Short mmCIF file of C-alpha atoms and ligand atoms in Angstrom, two decimals:
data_model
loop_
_atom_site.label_atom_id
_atom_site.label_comp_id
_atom_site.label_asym_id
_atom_site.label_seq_id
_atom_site.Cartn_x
_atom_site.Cartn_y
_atom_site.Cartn_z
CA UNK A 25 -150.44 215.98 -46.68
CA UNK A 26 -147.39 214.68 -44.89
CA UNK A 27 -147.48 211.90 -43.02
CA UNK A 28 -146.62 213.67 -39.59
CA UNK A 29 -149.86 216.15 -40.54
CA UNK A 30 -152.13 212.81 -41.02
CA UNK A 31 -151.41 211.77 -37.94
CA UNK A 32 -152.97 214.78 -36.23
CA UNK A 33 -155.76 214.55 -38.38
CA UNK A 34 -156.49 210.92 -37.63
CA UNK A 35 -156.53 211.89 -33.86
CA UNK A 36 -159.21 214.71 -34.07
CA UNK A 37 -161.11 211.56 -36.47
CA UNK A 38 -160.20 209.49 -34.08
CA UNK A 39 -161.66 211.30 -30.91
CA UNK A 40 -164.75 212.01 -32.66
CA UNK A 41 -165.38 208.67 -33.12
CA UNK A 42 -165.12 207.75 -30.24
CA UNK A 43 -166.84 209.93 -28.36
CA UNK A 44 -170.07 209.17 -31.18
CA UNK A 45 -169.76 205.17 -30.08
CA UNK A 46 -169.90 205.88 -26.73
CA UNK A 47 -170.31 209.37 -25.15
CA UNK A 48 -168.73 208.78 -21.78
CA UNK A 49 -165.46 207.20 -23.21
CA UNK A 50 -163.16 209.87 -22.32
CA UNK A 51 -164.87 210.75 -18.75
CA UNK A 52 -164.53 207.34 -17.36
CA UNK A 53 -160.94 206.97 -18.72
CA UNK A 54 -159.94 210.29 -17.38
CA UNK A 55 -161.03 209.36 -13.78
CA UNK A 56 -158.86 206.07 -13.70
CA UNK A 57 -157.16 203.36 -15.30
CA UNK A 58 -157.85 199.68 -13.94
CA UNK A 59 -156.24 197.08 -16.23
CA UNK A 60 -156.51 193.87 -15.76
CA UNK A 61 -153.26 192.87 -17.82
CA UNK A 62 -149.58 194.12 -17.90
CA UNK A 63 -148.07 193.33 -21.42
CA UNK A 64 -144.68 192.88 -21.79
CA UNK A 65 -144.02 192.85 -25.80
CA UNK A 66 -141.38 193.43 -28.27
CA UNK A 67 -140.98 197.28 -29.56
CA UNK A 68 -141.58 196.26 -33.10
CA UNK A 69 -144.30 198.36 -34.81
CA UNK A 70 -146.24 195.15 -36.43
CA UNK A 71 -146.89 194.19 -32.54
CA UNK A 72 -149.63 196.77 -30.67
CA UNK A 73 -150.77 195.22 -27.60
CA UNK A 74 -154.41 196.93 -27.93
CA UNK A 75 -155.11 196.05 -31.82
CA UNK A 76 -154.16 192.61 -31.68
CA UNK A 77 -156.08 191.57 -28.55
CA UNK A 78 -159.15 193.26 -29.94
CA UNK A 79 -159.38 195.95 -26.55
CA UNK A 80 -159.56 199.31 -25.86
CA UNK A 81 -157.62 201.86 -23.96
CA UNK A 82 -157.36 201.64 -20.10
CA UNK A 83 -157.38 197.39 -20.65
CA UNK A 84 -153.78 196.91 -20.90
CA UNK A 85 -150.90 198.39 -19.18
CA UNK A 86 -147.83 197.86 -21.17
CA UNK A 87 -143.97 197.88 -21.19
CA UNK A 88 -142.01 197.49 -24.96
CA UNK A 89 -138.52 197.01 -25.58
CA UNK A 90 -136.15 195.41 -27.96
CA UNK A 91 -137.32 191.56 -27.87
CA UNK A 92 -139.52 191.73 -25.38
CA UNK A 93 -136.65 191.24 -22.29
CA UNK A 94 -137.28 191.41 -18.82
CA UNK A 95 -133.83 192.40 -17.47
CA UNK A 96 -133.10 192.68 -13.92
CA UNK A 97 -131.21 195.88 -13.94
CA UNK A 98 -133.71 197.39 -16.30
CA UNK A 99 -135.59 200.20 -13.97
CA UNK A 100 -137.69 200.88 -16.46
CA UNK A 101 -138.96 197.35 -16.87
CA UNK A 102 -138.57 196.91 -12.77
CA UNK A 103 -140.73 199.89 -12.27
CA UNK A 104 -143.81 198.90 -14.72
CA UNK A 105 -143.80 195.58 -13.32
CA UNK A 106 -144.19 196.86 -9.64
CA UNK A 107 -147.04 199.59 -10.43
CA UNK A 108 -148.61 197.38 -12.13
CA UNK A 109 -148.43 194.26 -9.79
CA UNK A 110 -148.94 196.19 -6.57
CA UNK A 111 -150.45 199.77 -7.59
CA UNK A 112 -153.00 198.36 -10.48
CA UNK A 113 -152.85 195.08 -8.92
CA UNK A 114 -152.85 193.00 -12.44
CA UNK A 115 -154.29 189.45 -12.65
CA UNK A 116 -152.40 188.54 -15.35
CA UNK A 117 -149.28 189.21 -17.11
CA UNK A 118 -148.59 188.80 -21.36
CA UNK A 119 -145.16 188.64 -22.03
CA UNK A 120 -145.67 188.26 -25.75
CA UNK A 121 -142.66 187.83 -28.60
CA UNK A 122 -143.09 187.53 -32.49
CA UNK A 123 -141.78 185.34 -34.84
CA UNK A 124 -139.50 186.64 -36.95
CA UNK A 125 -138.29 189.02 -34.21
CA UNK A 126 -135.36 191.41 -35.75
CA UNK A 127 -134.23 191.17 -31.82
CA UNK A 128 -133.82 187.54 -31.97
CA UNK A 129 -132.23 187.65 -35.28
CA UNK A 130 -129.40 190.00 -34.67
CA UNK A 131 -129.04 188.37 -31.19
CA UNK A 132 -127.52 185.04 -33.13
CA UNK A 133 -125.63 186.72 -35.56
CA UNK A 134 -122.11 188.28 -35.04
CA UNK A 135 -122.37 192.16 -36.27
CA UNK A 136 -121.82 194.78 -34.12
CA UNK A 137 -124.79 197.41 -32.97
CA UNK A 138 -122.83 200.11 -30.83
CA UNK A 139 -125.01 200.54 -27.61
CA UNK A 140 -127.75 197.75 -28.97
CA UNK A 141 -124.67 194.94 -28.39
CA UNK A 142 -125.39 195.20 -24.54
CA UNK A 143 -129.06 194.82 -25.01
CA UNK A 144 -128.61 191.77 -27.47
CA UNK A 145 -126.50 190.30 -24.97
CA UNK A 146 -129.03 189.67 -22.73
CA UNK A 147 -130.34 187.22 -25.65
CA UNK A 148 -127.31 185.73 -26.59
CA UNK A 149 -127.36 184.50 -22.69
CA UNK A 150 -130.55 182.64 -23.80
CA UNK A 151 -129.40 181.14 -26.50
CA UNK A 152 -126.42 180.13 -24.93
CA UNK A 153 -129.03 178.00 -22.35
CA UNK A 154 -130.24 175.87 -25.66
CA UNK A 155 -127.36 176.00 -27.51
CA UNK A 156 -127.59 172.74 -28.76
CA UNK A 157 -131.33 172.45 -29.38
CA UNK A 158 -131.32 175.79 -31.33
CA UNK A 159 -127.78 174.24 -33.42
CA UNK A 160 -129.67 171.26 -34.42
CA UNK A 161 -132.09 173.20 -36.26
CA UNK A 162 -130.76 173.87 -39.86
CA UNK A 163 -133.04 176.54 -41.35
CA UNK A 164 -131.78 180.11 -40.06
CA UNK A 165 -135.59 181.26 -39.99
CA UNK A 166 -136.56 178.06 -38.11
CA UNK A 167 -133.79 178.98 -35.59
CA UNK A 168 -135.00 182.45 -34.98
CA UNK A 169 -138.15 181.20 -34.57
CA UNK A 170 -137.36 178.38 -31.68
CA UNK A 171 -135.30 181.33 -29.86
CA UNK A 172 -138.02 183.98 -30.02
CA UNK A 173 -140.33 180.87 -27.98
CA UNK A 174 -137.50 179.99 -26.23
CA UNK A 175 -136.91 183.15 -25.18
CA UNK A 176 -140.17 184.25 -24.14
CA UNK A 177 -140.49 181.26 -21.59
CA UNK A 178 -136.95 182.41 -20.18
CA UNK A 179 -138.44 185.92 -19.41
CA UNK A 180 -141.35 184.46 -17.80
CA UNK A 181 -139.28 182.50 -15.88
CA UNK A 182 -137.41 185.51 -15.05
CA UNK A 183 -140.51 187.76 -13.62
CA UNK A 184 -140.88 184.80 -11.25
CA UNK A 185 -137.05 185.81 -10.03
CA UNK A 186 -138.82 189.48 -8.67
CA UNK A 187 -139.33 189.81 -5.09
CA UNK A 188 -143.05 192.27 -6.64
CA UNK A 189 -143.90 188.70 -8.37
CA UNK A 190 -143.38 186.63 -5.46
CA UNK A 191 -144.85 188.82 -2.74
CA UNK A 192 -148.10 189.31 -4.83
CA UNK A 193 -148.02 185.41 -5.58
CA UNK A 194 -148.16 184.90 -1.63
CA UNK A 195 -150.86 187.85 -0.70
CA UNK A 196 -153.44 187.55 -3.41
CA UNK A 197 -152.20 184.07 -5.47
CA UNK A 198 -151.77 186.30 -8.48
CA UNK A 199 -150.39 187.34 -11.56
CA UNK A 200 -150.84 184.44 -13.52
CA UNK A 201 -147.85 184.92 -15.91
CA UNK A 202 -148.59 183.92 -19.64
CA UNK A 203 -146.05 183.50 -22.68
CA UNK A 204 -147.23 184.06 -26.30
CA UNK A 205 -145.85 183.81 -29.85
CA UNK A 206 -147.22 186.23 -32.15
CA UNK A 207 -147.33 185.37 -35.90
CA UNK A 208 -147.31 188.16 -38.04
CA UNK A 209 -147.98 185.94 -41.30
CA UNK A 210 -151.58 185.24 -40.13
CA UNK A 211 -152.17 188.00 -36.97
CA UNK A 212 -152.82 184.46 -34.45
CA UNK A 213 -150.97 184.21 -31.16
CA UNK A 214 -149.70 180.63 -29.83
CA UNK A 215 -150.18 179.91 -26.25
CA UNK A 216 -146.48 178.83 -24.94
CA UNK A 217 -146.91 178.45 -21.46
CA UNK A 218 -149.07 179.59 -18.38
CA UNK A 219 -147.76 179.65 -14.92
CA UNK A 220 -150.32 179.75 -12.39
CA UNK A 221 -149.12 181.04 -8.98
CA UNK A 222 -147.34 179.12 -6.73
CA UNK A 223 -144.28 180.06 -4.82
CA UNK A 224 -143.48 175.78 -4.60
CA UNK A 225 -143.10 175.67 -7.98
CA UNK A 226 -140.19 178.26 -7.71
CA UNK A 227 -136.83 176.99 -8.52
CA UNK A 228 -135.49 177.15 -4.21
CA UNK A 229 -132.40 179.23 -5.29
CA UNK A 230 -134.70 181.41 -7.02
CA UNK A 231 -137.07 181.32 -3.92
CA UNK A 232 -137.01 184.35 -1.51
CA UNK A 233 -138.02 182.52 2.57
CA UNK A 234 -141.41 183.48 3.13
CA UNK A 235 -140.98 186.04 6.23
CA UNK A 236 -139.09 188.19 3.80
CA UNK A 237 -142.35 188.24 1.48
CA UNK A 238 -144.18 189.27 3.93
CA UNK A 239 -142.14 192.50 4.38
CO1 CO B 311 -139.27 191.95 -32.24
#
């Protein structure tokens, strides 16, 4: 069998299973989704949002890219974040990296990845913010490894940049945003930071006046 066949095959498995565990499965899925978490993780194949957290379809609503970035002019990122902030109406938000993160890794070396470049740029920005902590670190793995946390606090920080993060901060005092690490020698996530909402907190450049959250 080739491997695209199997696939096919595991779904029709698949399906019947589930339906055997639990009869109703598909009928309650089909009527609506209401996920309680948005996940914002790297694309890397070792890193599925659903196996790793141990929970089913219709539990998390997810957006994957390259290093697990959340870019300001990405629409696609902008767009998941807002349906899932104001649509689903999320109480909390997973932006999860991985150590050992190809991402990272090319983002601190110097070769050249035609269209990726632009994407890795948007890394090289963070490791430009702790330069000098990330230097001082002599094994290359070790480095990788302090970016991809590094990095994952930097993209929390810039959700809380979002008009759709602030305004649902000041109508129903959520998201609460969460960073992870993601180890894949041992399958265990680290806790890096949680930010519980609070618009004071909010860096005052960063800080949109509160009439125009209102809007
Ligand atoms: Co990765």
């Amino acid at each position: 069998m080739n491997p695209y066949e199997k696939l096919l095959i595991q779904n029709k498995a698949w399906s019947a299973d589930q339906k055997l565990a639990d009869a109703n499965f598909f009928g309650r899925l089909e009527k609506q989704q209401s996920p309680k978490f948005l996940w914002i993780g790297c694309s890397d194949s070792r890193v599925p949002a659903n196996q790793i957290t141990g929970t089913d379809p219709g539990e998390i609503f997810v957006h994957r890219n390259i290093a697990n970035m959340v870019v300001h002019t990405d629409v696609n990122l902008l767009s998941v974040l807002e349906y899932a902030v104001v649509v689903l109406k999320v109480e909390h938000i997973i932006v999860c990296g991985h150590y050992g993160c190809g991402g990272i890794d090319a983002a601190l070396g110097n070769k050249s990845y035609g269209i990726i470049n632009k994407w890795l740029l948007n890394i090289k920005e963070v490791y430009k913010t702790y330069q000098n902590e990330i230097d001082a670190i002599e094994v290359h793995e070790d480095k990788v490894n302090k970016l991809v946390e590094l990095n994952v606090i930097e993209q929390c920080q810039d959700l809380i940049k979002t008009s759709t993060i602030q305004k649902a901060w000041k109508s129903r005092n959520a998201p609460t945003i969460h960073g992870w690490a993601y180890g894949l020698k041992d399958g265990l996530v680290k806790e890096l930071v949680n930010i519980e909402p609070d618009l004071s907190s909010i860096n005052p450049i960063f800080r949109f006046d509160a009439e125009e959250l209102d809007k």
